Short mmCIF file of C-alpha atoms and ligand atoms in Angstrom, two decimals:
data_model
loop_
_atom_site.label_atom_id
_atom_site.label_comp_id
_atom_site.label_asym_id
_atom_site.label_seq_id
_atom_site.Cartn_x
_atom_site.Cartn_y
_atom_site.Cartn_z
CA MET A 9 0.00 0.00 0.00
CA VAL A 10 2.81 2.39 0.81
CA ASN A 11 4.14 4.30 -2.15
CA LEU A 12 7.72 4.98 -1.09
CA ASN A 13 7.88 8.03 -3.32
CA ARG A 14 4.90 9.47 -1.58
CA LYS A 15 6.09 10.11 1.95
CA PHE A 16 4.81 13.11 3.81
CA ILE A 17 4.95 14.52 7.34
CA ASP A 18 2.03 15.80 9.41
CA THR A 19 3.58 18.82 11.13
CA HIS A 20 0.62 19.58 13.42
CA CYS A 21 -1.57 16.89 14.95
CA HIS A 22 -3.15 16.76 18.43
CA LEU A 23 -2.72 12.99 18.55
CA ASP A 24 -2.50 13.13 22.36
CA GLY A 25 -6.13 14.36 22.49
CA GLU A 26 -8.81 12.26 24.13
CA GLU A 27 -10.54 11.98 20.74
CA PHE A 28 -7.88 9.38 19.92
CA ASN A 29 -7.85 7.47 23.21
CA ALA A 30 -9.94 4.60 21.89
CA ASP A 31 -7.98 3.87 18.72
CA ARG A 32 -4.67 5.78 18.70
CA ASP A 33 -2.62 2.78 17.54
CA ALA A 34 -5.00 2.25 14.60
CA VAL A 35 -4.79 5.94 13.68
CA VAL A 36 -0.98 5.73 13.64
CA GLN A 37 -1.13 2.52 11.63
CA ARG A 38 -3.41 4.14 9.01
CA ALA A 39 -1.06 7.13 8.88
CA ARG A 40 1.92 4.85 8.17
CA GLU A 41 -0.02 2.99 5.48
CA ALA A 42 -0.99 6.27 3.83
CA GLY A 43 2.70 7.25 3.57
CA CYS A 44 2.91 9.54 6.57
CA SER A 45 6.50 9.20 7.79
CA GLY A 46 6.24 11.36 10.91
CA ILE A 47 3.77 13.26 13.08
CA PHE A 48 4.54 16.40 15.11
CA LEU A 49 2.42 16.95 18.23
CA PRO A 50 1.85 20.48 19.59
CA ALA A 51 1.00 21.08 23.24
CA ILE A 52 -1.42 23.81 24.29
CA ASP A 53 -0.83 24.05 28.06
CA LEU A 54 1.09 22.44 30.94
CA VAL A 55 -1.12 19.34 31.06
CA THR A 56 -0.84 18.67 27.33
CA CYS A 57 2.93 19.27 27.42
CA GLN A 58 3.02 16.08 29.47
CA THR A 59 0.47 14.14 27.39
CA VAL A 60 2.34 15.14 24.22
CA LEU A 61 5.63 13.86 25.68
CA ASP A 62 3.96 10.64 26.88
CA THR A 63 2.27 10.00 23.53
CA CYS A 64 5.49 10.62 21.60
CA SER A 65 7.40 8.21 23.84
CA LYS A 66 5.01 5.47 22.69
CA TYR A 67 5.90 6.06 19.03
CA PRO A 68 9.64 6.78 19.10
CA GLY A 69 11.12 7.96 15.85
CA TYR A 70 7.64 8.63 14.50
CA CYS A 71 5.90 11.13 16.82
CA TYR A 72 7.75 14.28 17.88
CA PRO A 73 6.77 16.68 20.69
CA MET A 74 6.47 20.47 20.58
CA LEU A 75 5.97 22.26 23.90
CA GLY A 76 4.35 25.62 24.62
CA LEU A 77 1.38 27.62 25.89
CA HIS A 78 -1.36 28.23 23.31
CA PRO A 79 -2.74 31.81 23.20
CA GLU A 80 -6.28 30.66 24.00
CA GLU A 81 -4.91 29.03 27.18
CA VAL A 82 -3.26 32.24 28.39
CA ARG A 83 -4.96 33.50 31.57
CA ALA A 84 -3.96 35.61 34.58
CA ASP A 85 -1.72 32.77 35.82
CA TRP A 86 0.35 32.66 32.61
CA PRO A 87 3.70 33.45 34.31
CA GLN A 88 3.36 30.37 36.54
CA GLN A 89 2.23 28.24 33.58
CA LEU A 90 5.19 29.39 31.51
CA ASN A 91 7.61 28.75 34.35
CA ALA A 92 6.41 25.18 34.72
CA ILE A 93 6.44 24.59 30.96
CA HIS A 94 9.95 26.04 30.69
CA THR A 95 11.20 23.71 33.41
CA LEU A 96 9.60 20.73 31.68
CA LEU A 97 11.03 21.83 28.34
CA LEU A 98 14.58 22.13 29.65
CA SER A 99 14.46 18.79 31.44
CA ALA A 100 13.01 17.08 28.36
CA LEU A 101 15.79 18.60 26.24
CA LEU A 102 18.54 17.66 28.68
CA GLN A 103 17.35 14.18 29.51
CA GLU A 104 18.85 11.28 27.65
CA ARG A 105 15.82 10.34 25.64
CA ALA A 106 15.27 7.87 22.87
CA GLU A 107 15.31 9.40 19.42
CA GLY A 108 12.08 11.21 18.70
CA GLU A 109 11.14 12.11 22.25
CA ALA A 110 13.10 15.32 22.77
CA PRO A 111 11.08 18.46 21.96
CA ILE A 112 11.70 19.60 18.38
CA ALA A 113 9.94 22.98 18.56
CA ILE A 114 8.19 25.56 20.74
CA GLY A 115 4.46 25.29 20.08
CA GLU A 116 1.83 25.93 19.63
CA VAL A 117 2.25 29.56 20.60
CA GLY A 118 1.02 32.85 19.22
CA LEU A 119 -1.89 35.27 19.40
CA ASP A 120 -5.62 34.65 19.05
CA TYR A 121 -8.11 37.53 19.28
CA TYR A 122 -10.87 35.65 17.44
CA TRP A 123 -13.07 34.82 20.42
CA SER A 124 -11.82 37.26 23.03
CA ARG A 125 -9.39 40.07 23.69
CA GLU A 126 -9.73 39.66 27.44
CA PHE A 127 -6.12 38.59 27.86
CA GLU A 128 -4.70 40.55 24.93
CA GLN A 129 -1.79 42.02 26.89
CA GLU A 130 -1.04 38.70 28.61
CA GLN A 131 -1.09 36.92 25.24
CA LEU A 132 1.45 39.40 23.86
CA GLU A 133 3.78 38.92 26.82
CA ALA A 134 3.44 35.13 26.93
CA PHE A 135 4.08 34.88 23.19
CA GLU A 136 7.13 37.13 23.31
CA GLU A 137 8.57 35.14 26.19
CA GLN A 138 8.21 31.90 24.22
CA VAL A 139 9.69 33.47 21.10
CA ARG A 140 12.69 34.31 23.29
CA TRP A 141 12.94 30.64 24.31
CA ALA A 142 12.98 29.65 20.65
CA ALA A 143 15.81 32.10 19.99
CA GLU A 144 17.81 31.04 23.05
CA LEU A 145 17.34 27.30 22.60
CA HIS A 146 17.55 27.55 18.82
CA LEU A 147 14.28 25.66 18.36
CA PRO A 148 11.77 26.36 15.58
CA LEU A 149 8.40 27.93 16.39
CA MET A 150 4.96 26.47 15.68
CA VAL A 151 2.90 29.65 15.46
CA HIS A 152 -0.87 29.90 15.88
CA CYS A 153 -2.36 33.25 14.89
CA ARG A 154 -5.93 34.47 14.41
CA LYS A 155 -7.02 38.10 14.00
CA ALA A 156 -3.61 39.32 15.17
CA GLN A 157 -1.16 38.99 12.28
CA ASN A 158 0.34 42.48 12.53
CA GLU A 159 0.95 42.13 16.27
CA MET A 160 2.38 38.63 15.81
CA VAL A 161 4.68 39.71 12.99
CA SER A 162 6.05 42.64 14.95
CA ILE A 163 7.08 40.32 17.80
CA ILE A 164 8.70 37.78 15.46
CA ARG A 165 10.52 40.62 13.71
CA ARG A 166 12.24 41.61 16.95
CA TYR A 167 13.86 38.18 17.26
CA ALA A 168 14.01 37.13 13.61
CA HIS A 169 17.81 37.20 13.43
CA ASP A 170 18.10 34.61 16.20
CA LEU A 171 15.23 32.31 15.22
CA PRO A 172 16.05 29.08 13.39
CA GLY A 173 12.65 29.16 11.67
CA GLY A 174 9.18 27.88 12.08
CA VAL A 175 5.69 27.35 10.75
CA PHE A 176 2.79 29.77 10.51
CA HIS A 177 0.32 27.03 11.18
CA CYS A 178 -3.14 26.77 9.55
CA PHE A 179 -2.56 29.58 7.07
CA THR A 180 -5.88 30.74 5.59
CA GLY A 181 -5.07 34.33 4.63
CA ASN A 182 -4.94 36.36 1.43
CA GLU A 183 -2.00 37.19 -0.85
CA GLN A 184 -1.00 40.25 1.12
CA GLU A 185 -0.96 38.28 4.38
CA ALA A 186 1.02 35.47 2.77
CA ARG A 187 3.60 37.94 1.45
CA GLN A 188 3.99 39.51 4.88
CA LEU A 189 4.68 36.11 6.46
CA LEU A 190 7.07 35.02 3.71
CA GLU A 191 9.27 38.01 4.50
CA PHE A 192 10.74 35.77 7.18
CA PRO A 193 12.91 33.54 4.97
CA GLN A 194 13.30 30.78 7.53
CA PHE A 195 9.52 30.40 8.02
CA VAL A 196 6.94 28.41 6.04
CA LEU A 197 3.14 28.20 5.90
CA GLY A 198 1.27 25.19 7.33
CA ILE A 199 -1.45 24.02 4.92
CA GLY A 200 -4.21 21.57 5.81
CA GLY A 201 -7.87 20.73 5.32
CA VAL A 202 -9.04 24.31 4.76
CA LEU A 203 -7.44 24.16 1.30
CA THR A 204 -10.09 21.62 0.25
CA PHE A 205 -13.11 23.57 1.51
CA LYS A 206 -15.46 24.74 -1.22
CA LYS A 207 -15.22 28.43 -0.39
CA SER A 208 -11.47 28.46 0.24
CA HIS A 209 -9.47 30.94 -1.81
CA LEU A 210 -6.21 29.14 -0.97
CA PRO A 211 -6.11 27.19 -4.30
CA GLU A 212 -5.71 30.58 -6.04
CA VAL A 213 -3.76 32.47 -3.37
CA LEU A 214 -1.03 29.89 -2.80
CA PRO A 215 0.23 29.32 -6.38
CA ALA A 216 0.05 33.09 -6.98
CA CYS A 217 2.50 34.05 -4.26
CA VAL A 218 3.78 31.09 -2.23
CA PRO A 219 6.60 29.00 -3.71
CA LEU A 220 6.34 25.28 -2.95
CA ASP A 221 9.52 25.43 -0.89
CA ARG A 222 7.61 27.57 1.64
CA ILE A 223 4.81 25.09 2.46
CA VAL A 224 4.49 22.22 4.94
CA LEU A 225 1.53 19.87 5.39
CA GLU A 226 -0.56 19.53 8.53
CA THR A 227 -3.87 18.15 9.76
CA ASP A 228 -4.54 20.06 13.00
CA ALA A 229 -6.34 16.79 13.81
CA PRO A 230 -8.83 16.09 15.29
CA TYR A 231 -9.99 19.38 13.73
CA MET A 232 -10.11 20.67 10.14
CA ALA A 233 -10.79 17.40 8.32
CA PRO A 234 -10.47 17.90 4.55
CA VAL A 235 -13.24 17.31 2.02
CA PRO A 236 -14.61 14.59 1.64
CA MET A 237 -14.14 13.93 5.37
CA ARG A 238 -15.19 17.43 6.39
CA GLY A 239 -16.96 17.50 9.77
CA GLN A 240 -15.53 14.15 10.85
CA ARG A 241 -12.60 13.58 13.19
CA ASN A 242 -9.46 14.37 11.24
CA GLU A 243 -6.36 12.14 11.20
CA SER A 244 -2.96 12.14 9.52
CA ALA A 245 -3.94 9.66 6.79
CA TYR A 246 -6.42 12.22 5.42
CA ILE A 247 -3.57 14.51 4.35
CA ARG A 248 -3.65 12.68 1.05
CA HIS A 249 -6.74 14.75 0.14
CA VAL A 250 -4.77 17.94 0.84
CA ILE A 251 -1.88 16.64 -1.28
CA THR A 252 -4.24 15.95 -4.20
CA ARG A 253 -5.71 19.46 -4.04
CA LEU A 254 -2.28 21.11 -3.71
CA ALA A 255 -0.98 19.18 -6.72
CA GLU A 256 -3.97 20.42 -8.76
CA ALA A 257 -3.48 24.00 -7.58
CA TYR A 258 0.25 24.05 -8.41
CA GLN A 259 -0.13 21.80 -11.47
CA VAL A 260 2.59 19.45 -10.31
CA SER A 261 2.50 15.77 -9.36
CA GLU A 262 1.48 14.52 -5.92
CA ASP A 263 4.98 13.06 -5.59
CA ASP A 264 6.41 16.54 -6.13
CA ILE A 265 4.21 17.92 -3.34
CA CYS A 266 5.33 15.15 -0.98
CA TRP A 267 8.99 15.48 -1.85
CA GLN A 268 9.15 19.27 -1.60
CA THR A 269 7.14 19.59 1.61
CA SER A 270 9.26 16.86 3.23
CA GLN A 271 12.41 18.73 2.20
CA ASN A 272 10.98 21.84 3.84
CA VAL A 273 10.31 19.95 7.08
CA THR A 274 13.86 18.61 7.13
CA ARG A 275 15.26 22.10 6.53
CA ILE A 276 13.38 23.61 9.47
CA PHE A 277 13.08 20.76 11.97
CA GLY A 278 16.03 18.56 11.00
CA ILE A 279 13.65 15.57 10.85
CA LYS A 280 13.55 13.29 7.82
ZN1 ZN B 22 -3.39 23.01 16.84
#
């Protein structure tokens, strides 16, 4: 079943989530059979930092952890949360761990003003602090951003010289927004199920201004399932529908999409 030329990596999957508790092994098995050669797991808070590490330790060399505090999880107690996450991050990095278990990125972190601006100032400070970690530890960033691109970009810009790179995850913007993000040469856009939605403008926006060497694939599972699975629980195997749509949009082969996006992942995360 596995087409060896068609390997891809899911750079953003909440595989530690309870949605997968009943059948996680089967989900990973289906991912492998679909050609998925690695899955990156983002944490969103202190609790999920631990569940992400635990889940990754069950699939060494296949699942890779990313630790951080998600903007929607930033509350008044964010300094304590960040302290605890930082301690966990440093110990996970220092510990002698089997290949695949050491954190490969800071994430998911960023700004989200979509639902609420209640903790706007706290979000800004928590994000900047974690961007500093990425610069100091030389780890890539997995960035989540909604309704706050200008603010997010201005923080990244302050540290851009010292950042090894990262992903602007779940990109759904227009050409102007894409161009602004691509000004950071070491960053790429994370593309997932939204590309396949009927009303998505991404099939036109991306080929117009985003070179293929600036894209990585992601599910954001269990969310954002692509058409024809839209509305169901998403999983890494479904990325093949995103690959098909991207190949159509760029008028290249699906193998080209897989090869180039995998190259991009290796460049940023050092994972093959
Ligand atoms: Zn996510």
